[in-house]
Coordinates of C-alpha atoms in Angstrom, one line a residue:
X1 CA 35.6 -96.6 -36.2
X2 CA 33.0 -98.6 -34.2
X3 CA 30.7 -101.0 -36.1
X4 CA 26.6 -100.7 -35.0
X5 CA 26.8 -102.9 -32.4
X6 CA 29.7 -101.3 -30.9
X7 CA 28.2 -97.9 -31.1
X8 CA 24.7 -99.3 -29.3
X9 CA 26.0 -100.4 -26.6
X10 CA 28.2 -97.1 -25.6
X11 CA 24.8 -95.1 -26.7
X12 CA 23.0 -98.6 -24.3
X13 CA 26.5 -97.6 -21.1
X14 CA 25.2 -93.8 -21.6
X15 CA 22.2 -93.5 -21.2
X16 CA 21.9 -95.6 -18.8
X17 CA 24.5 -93.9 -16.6
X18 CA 23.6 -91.1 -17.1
X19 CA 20.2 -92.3 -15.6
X20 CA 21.3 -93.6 -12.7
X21 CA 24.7 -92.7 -11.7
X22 CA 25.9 -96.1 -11.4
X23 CA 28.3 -97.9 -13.7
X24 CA 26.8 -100.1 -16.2
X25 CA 27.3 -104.1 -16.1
X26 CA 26.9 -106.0 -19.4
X27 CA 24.0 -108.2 -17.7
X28 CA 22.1 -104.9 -16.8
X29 CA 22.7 -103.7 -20.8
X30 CA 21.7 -107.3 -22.0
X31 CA 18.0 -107.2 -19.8
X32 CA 17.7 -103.3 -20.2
X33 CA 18.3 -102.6 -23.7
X34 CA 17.0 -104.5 -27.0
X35 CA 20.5 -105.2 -27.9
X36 CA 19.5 -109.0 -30.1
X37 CA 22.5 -110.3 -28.7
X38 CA 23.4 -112.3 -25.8
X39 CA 25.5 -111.1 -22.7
X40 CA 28.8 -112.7 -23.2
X41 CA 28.7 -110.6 -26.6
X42 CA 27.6 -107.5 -24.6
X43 CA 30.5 -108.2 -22.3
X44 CA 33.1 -108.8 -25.7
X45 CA 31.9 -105.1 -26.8
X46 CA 32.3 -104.2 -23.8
X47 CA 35.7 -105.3 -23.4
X48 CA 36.6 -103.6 -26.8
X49 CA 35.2 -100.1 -26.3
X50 CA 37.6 -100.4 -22.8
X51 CA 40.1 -101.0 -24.9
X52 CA 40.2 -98.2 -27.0
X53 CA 39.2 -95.4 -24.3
X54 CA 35.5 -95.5 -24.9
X55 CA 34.7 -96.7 -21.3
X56 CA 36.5 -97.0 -18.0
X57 CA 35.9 -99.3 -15.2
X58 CA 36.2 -97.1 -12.1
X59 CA 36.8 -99.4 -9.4
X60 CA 36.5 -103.3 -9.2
X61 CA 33.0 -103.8 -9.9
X62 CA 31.9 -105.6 -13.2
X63 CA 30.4 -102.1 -14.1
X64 CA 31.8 -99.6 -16.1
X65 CA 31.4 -96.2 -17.2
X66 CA 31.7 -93.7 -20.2
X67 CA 35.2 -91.4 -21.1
X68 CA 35.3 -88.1 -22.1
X69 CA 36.4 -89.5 -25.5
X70 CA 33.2 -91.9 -24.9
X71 CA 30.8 -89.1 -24.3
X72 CA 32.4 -87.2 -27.4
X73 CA 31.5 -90.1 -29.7
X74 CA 27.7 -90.7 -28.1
X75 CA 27.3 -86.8 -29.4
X76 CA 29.0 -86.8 -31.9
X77 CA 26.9 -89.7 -33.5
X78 CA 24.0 -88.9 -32.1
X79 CA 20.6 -89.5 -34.5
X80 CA 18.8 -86.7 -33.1
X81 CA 18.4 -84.1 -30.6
X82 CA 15.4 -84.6 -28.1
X83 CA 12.9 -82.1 -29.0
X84 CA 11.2 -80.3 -26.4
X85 CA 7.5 -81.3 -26.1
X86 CA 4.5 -78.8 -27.3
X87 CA 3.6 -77.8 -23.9
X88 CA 7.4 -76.7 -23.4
X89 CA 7.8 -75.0 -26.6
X90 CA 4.3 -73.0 -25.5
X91 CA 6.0 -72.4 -22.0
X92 CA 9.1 -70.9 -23.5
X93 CA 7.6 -68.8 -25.7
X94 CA 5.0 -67.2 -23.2
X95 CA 7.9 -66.7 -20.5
X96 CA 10.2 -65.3 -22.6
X97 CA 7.6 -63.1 -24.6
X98 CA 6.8 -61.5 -21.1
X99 CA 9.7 -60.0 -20.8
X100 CA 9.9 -56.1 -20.8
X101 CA 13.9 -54.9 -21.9
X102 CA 17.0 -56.1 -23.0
X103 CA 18.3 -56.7 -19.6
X104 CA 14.6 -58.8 -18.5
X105 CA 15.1 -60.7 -21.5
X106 CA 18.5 -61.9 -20.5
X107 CA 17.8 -62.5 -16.8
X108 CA 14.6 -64.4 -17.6
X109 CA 16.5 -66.5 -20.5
X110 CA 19.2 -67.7 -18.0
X111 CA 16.4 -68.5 -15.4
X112 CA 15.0 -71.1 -17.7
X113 CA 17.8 -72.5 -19.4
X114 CA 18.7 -73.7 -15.3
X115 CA 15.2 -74.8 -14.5
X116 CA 14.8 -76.6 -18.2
X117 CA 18.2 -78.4 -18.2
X118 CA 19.0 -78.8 -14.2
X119 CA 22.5 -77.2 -15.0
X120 CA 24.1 -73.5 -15.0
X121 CA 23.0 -71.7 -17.6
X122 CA 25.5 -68.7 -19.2
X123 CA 24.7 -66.0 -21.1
X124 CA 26.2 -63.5 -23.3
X125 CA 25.0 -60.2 -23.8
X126 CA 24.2 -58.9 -27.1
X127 CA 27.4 -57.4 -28.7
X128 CA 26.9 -53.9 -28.8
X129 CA 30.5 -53.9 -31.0
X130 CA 28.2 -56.4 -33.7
X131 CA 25.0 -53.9 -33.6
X132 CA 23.3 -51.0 -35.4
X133 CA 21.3 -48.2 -34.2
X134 CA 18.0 -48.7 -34.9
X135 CA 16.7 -45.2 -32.8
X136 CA 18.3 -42.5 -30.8
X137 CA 15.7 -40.4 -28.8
X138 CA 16.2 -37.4 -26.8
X139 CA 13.8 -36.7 -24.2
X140 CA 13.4 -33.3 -22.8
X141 CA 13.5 -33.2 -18.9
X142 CA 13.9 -29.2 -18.1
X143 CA 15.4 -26.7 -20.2
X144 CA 18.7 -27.9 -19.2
X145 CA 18.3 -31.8 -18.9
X146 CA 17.7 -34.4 -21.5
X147 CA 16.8 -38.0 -21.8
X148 CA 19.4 -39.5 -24.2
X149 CA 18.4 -43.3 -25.5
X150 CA 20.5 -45.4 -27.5
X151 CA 18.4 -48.9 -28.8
X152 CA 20.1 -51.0 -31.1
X153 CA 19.1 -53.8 -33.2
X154 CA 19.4 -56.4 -30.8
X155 CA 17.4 -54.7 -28.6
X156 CA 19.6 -52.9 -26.3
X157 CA 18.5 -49.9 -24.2
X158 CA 21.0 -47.3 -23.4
X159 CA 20.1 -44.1 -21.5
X160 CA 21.6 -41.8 -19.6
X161 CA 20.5 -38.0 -18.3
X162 CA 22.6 -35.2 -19.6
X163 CA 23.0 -31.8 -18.0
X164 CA 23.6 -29.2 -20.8
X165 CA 26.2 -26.3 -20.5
X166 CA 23.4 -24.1 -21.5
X167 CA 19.6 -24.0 -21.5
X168 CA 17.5 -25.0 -25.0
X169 CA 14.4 -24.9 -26.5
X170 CA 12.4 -28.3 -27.5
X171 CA 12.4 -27.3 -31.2
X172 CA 15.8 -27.1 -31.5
X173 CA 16.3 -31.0 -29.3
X174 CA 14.0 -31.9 -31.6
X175 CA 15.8 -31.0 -35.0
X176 CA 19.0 -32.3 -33.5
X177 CA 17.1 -35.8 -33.0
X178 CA 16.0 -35.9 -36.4
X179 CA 19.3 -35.2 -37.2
X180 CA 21.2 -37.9 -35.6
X181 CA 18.6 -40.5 -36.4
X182 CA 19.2 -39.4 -40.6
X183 CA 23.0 -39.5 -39.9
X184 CA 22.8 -42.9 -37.8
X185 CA 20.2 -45.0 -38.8
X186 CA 21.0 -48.2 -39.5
X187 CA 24.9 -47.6 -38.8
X188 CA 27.2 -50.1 -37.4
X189 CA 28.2 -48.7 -33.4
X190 CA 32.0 -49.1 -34.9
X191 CA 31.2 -46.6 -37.7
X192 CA 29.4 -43.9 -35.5
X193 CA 32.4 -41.5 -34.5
X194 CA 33.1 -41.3 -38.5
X195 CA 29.5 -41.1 -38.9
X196 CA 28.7 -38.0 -36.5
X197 CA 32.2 -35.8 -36.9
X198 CA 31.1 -33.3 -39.2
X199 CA 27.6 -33.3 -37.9
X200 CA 28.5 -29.7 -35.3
X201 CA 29.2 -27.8 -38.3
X202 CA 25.8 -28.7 -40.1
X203 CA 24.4 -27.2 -36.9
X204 CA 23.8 -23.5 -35.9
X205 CA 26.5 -22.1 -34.0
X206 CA 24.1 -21.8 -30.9
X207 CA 23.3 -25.4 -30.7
X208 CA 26.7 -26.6 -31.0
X209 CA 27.6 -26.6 -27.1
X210 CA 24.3 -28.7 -26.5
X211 CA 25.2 -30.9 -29.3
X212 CA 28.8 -31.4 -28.4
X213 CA 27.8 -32.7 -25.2
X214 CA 25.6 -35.0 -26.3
X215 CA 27.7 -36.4 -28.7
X216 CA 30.5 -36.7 -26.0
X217 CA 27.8 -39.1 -23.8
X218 CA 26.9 -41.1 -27.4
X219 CA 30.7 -42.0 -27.7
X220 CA 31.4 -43.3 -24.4
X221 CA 28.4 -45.1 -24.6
X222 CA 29.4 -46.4 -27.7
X223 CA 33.1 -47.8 -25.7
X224 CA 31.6 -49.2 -22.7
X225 CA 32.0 -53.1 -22.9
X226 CA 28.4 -54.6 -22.9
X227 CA 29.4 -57.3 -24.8
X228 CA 31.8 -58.9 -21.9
X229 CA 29.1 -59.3 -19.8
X230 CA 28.2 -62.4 -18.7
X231 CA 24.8 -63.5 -15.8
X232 CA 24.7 -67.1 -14.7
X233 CA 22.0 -68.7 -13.0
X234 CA 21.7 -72.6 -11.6
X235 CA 24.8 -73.1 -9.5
X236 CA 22.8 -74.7 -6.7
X237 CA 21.7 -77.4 -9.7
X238 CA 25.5 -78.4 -8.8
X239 CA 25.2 -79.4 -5.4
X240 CA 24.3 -82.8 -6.3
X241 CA 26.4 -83.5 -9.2
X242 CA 30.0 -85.4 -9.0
X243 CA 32.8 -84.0 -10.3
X244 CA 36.4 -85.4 -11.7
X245 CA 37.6 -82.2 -9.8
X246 CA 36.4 -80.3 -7.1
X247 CA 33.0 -78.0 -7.1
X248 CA 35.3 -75.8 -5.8
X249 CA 37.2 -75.0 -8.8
X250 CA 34.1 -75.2 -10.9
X251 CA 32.0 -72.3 -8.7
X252 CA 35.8 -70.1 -8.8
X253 CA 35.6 -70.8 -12.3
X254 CA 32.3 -69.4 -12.8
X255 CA 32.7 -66.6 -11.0
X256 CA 35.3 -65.2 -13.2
X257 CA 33.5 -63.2 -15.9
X258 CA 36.7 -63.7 -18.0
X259 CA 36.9 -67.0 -17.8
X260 CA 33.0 -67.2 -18.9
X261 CA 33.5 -65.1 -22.0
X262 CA 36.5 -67.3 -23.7
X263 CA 34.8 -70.5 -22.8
X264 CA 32.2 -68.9 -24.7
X265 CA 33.8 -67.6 -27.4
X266 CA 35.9 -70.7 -27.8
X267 CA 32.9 -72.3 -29.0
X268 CA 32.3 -68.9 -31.4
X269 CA 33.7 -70.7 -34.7
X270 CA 29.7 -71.1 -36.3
X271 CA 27.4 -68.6 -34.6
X272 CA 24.7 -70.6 -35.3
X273 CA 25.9 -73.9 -34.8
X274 CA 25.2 -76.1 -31.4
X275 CA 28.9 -77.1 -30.1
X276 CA 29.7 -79.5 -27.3
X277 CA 33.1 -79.3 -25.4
X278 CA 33.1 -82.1 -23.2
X279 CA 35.5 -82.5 -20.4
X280 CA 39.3 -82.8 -20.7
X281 CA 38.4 -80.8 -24.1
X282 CA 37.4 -78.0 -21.8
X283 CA 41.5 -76.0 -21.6
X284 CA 40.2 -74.7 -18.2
X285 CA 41.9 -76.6 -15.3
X286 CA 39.2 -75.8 -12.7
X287 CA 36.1 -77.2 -15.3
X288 CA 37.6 -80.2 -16.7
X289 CA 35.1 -82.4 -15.1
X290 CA 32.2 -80.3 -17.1
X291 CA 31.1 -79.9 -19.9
X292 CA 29.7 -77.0 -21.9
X293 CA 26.7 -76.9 -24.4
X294 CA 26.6 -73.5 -26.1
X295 CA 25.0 -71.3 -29.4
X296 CA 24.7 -68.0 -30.9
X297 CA 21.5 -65.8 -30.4
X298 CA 20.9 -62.3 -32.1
X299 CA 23.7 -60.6 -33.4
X300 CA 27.1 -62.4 -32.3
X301 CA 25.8 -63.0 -28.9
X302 CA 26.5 -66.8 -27.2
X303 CA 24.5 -68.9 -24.6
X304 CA 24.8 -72.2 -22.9
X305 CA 25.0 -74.8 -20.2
X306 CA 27.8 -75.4 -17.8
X307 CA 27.0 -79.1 -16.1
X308 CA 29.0 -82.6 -15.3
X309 CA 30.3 -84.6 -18.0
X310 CA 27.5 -87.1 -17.1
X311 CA 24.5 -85.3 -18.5
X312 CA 21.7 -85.6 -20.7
X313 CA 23.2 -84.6 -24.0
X314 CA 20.1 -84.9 -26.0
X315 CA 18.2 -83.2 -23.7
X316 CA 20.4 -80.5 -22.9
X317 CA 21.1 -80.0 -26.8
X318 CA 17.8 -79.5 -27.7
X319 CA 17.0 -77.0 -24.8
X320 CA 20.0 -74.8 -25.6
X321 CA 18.8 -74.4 -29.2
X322 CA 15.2 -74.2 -28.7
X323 CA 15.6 -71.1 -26.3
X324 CA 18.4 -69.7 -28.1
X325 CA 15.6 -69.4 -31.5
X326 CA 12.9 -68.3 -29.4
X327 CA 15.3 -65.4 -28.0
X328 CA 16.7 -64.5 -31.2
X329 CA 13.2 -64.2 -32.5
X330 CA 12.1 -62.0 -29.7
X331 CA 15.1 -59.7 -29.9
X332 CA 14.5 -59.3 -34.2
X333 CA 10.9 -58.3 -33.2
X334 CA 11.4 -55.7 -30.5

């Protein structure tokens, strides 16, 4: 372990990289930085946080910079995440608040995650595997065409139009609503094929065919995967930033949605929790020069930002969790 001093100087080499993309010289620390002590200490510190992997001195300059393992320990022992001002919180709240559906919430969420943090902001959709149905409507189109709408408790909207074999009156769509939403209210997804087996035979026999068919499109809703999709927004935030490895790998790696959901779900082990994989931590070849901030929102559901290893941790922390509250509280009041 690193005593005080130690530990204010790599929190001094930091931020002050991460400022200005330079490496950090101990006179610079010493003018810069109310460390009480004089430079030839800053340079002994120095010279010991080197020495056990803290900081690297990229070429032969006097300056160095932070490690992976560096950047781990500056988080790690961080006193507290930057908090976004009052005019940001209001910002947030009114953007996001806007936002019509499931699918504007999500886009509009990853838009401002990139324009609040500079980076590439990932997100999750809701889990529809994690949800519960809080309505099922059917709409009448024609005598042979219905509206059928899934929403769950995270707010997701699923709809599709269904031709029926046969045509039906309104009354009887409408008792076979009201029948679904007393059988599925309030059901886990996973537990709806169980939930709706018997339900034909409660019917007449005449409205079996209609119901059949409906309950055919509610099932392979039900198995669509919703919850392995994955929208990113901010790559061009990249452009300027300098990578260990190539921007190459890291925009392939981005691309792949698969790749996206594990380095999400790697992070999965406290939903609520804010977790920081920095770097060589990262098992991806292709993004070992990033880093990934990430949480959970609504139910099971995961967000975060993709950027270098040199960013603004405190910054960036506080951002991710801020937006992933205000989300979660739009999505419980939908």
């Amino acid at each position: 372990m690193l005593d005080d001093r130690k530990l204010a100087v790599l929190r001094a080499i930091v931020e002050d990289y991460v400022s200005t993309n330079e490496p950090v010289g101990s006179k610079a620390l010493a003018d810069r930085h109310n460390l009480n002590v004089s430079p030839a200490t800053v340079r002994n510190d120095m010279a010991a946080l080197e020495e056990q992997g803290y900081i690297t001195q990229p070429h032969t300059s006097a300056g160095r910079v932070p490690t992976d393992k560096g950047y781990r320990l500056f988080v790690d022992k961080l006193s507290q995440i930057k908090p976004l001002s009052a005019a940001e919180r209001r910002a947030i709240e009114t953007f996001l608040a806007g936002a019509v559906d499931l699918d504007d919430v999500v886009t509009r969420t990853v838009r401002l995650l990139a324009q609040l943090t500079r980076q590439v902001a990932v997100v999750q959709y809701p889990t529809l595997s994690q949800s519960t149905v809080r309505h099922l409507e059917l709409v009448p189109l024609t005598d042979r065409r219905v509206m059928f709408v899934l929403i769950t408790n995270t707010g997701r909207v699923e709809q599709r139009v269904i031709e029926l074999p046969e045509r039906i009156e309104e009354s009887r769509i409408a008792h076979l609503r009201a029948m679904l939403n007393a059988c599925l209210d309030g059901c886990g997804l996973s537990q709806v094929p169980d939930q709706i087996s018997d339900l034909p035979e409660r019917l007449p026999v005449e409205d079996r065919p209609a119901a059949a068919t409906i309950l055919s499109v509610l099932l392979e809703t039900l198995v669509e995967r919703h919850d392995e999709k994955i929208v990113f927004a901010g790559a061009a935030n990249l452009a300027g930033a300098d990578f260990t490895t190539g921007l190459r790998d890291v925009l392939e790696a981005l691309e792949e949605q698969v790749v996206l959901m594990r380095l999400l779900g790697e992070t999965s082990d406290m939903p609520t929790a804010l977790t920081v994989r920095i770097g060589s931590e990262n098992p991806y070849t292709g993004l070992r020069g990033t880093s990934l901030v990430a949480t959970g929102y609504g139910s099971g559901a995961r967000l975060g930002v993709l950027g270098p290893t040199r960013m603004d941790y405190p910054v960036t922390m506080g951002a991710v969790r801020a937006v992933a509250r205000y989300v979660s509280q739009i999505l419980a009041a939908s």
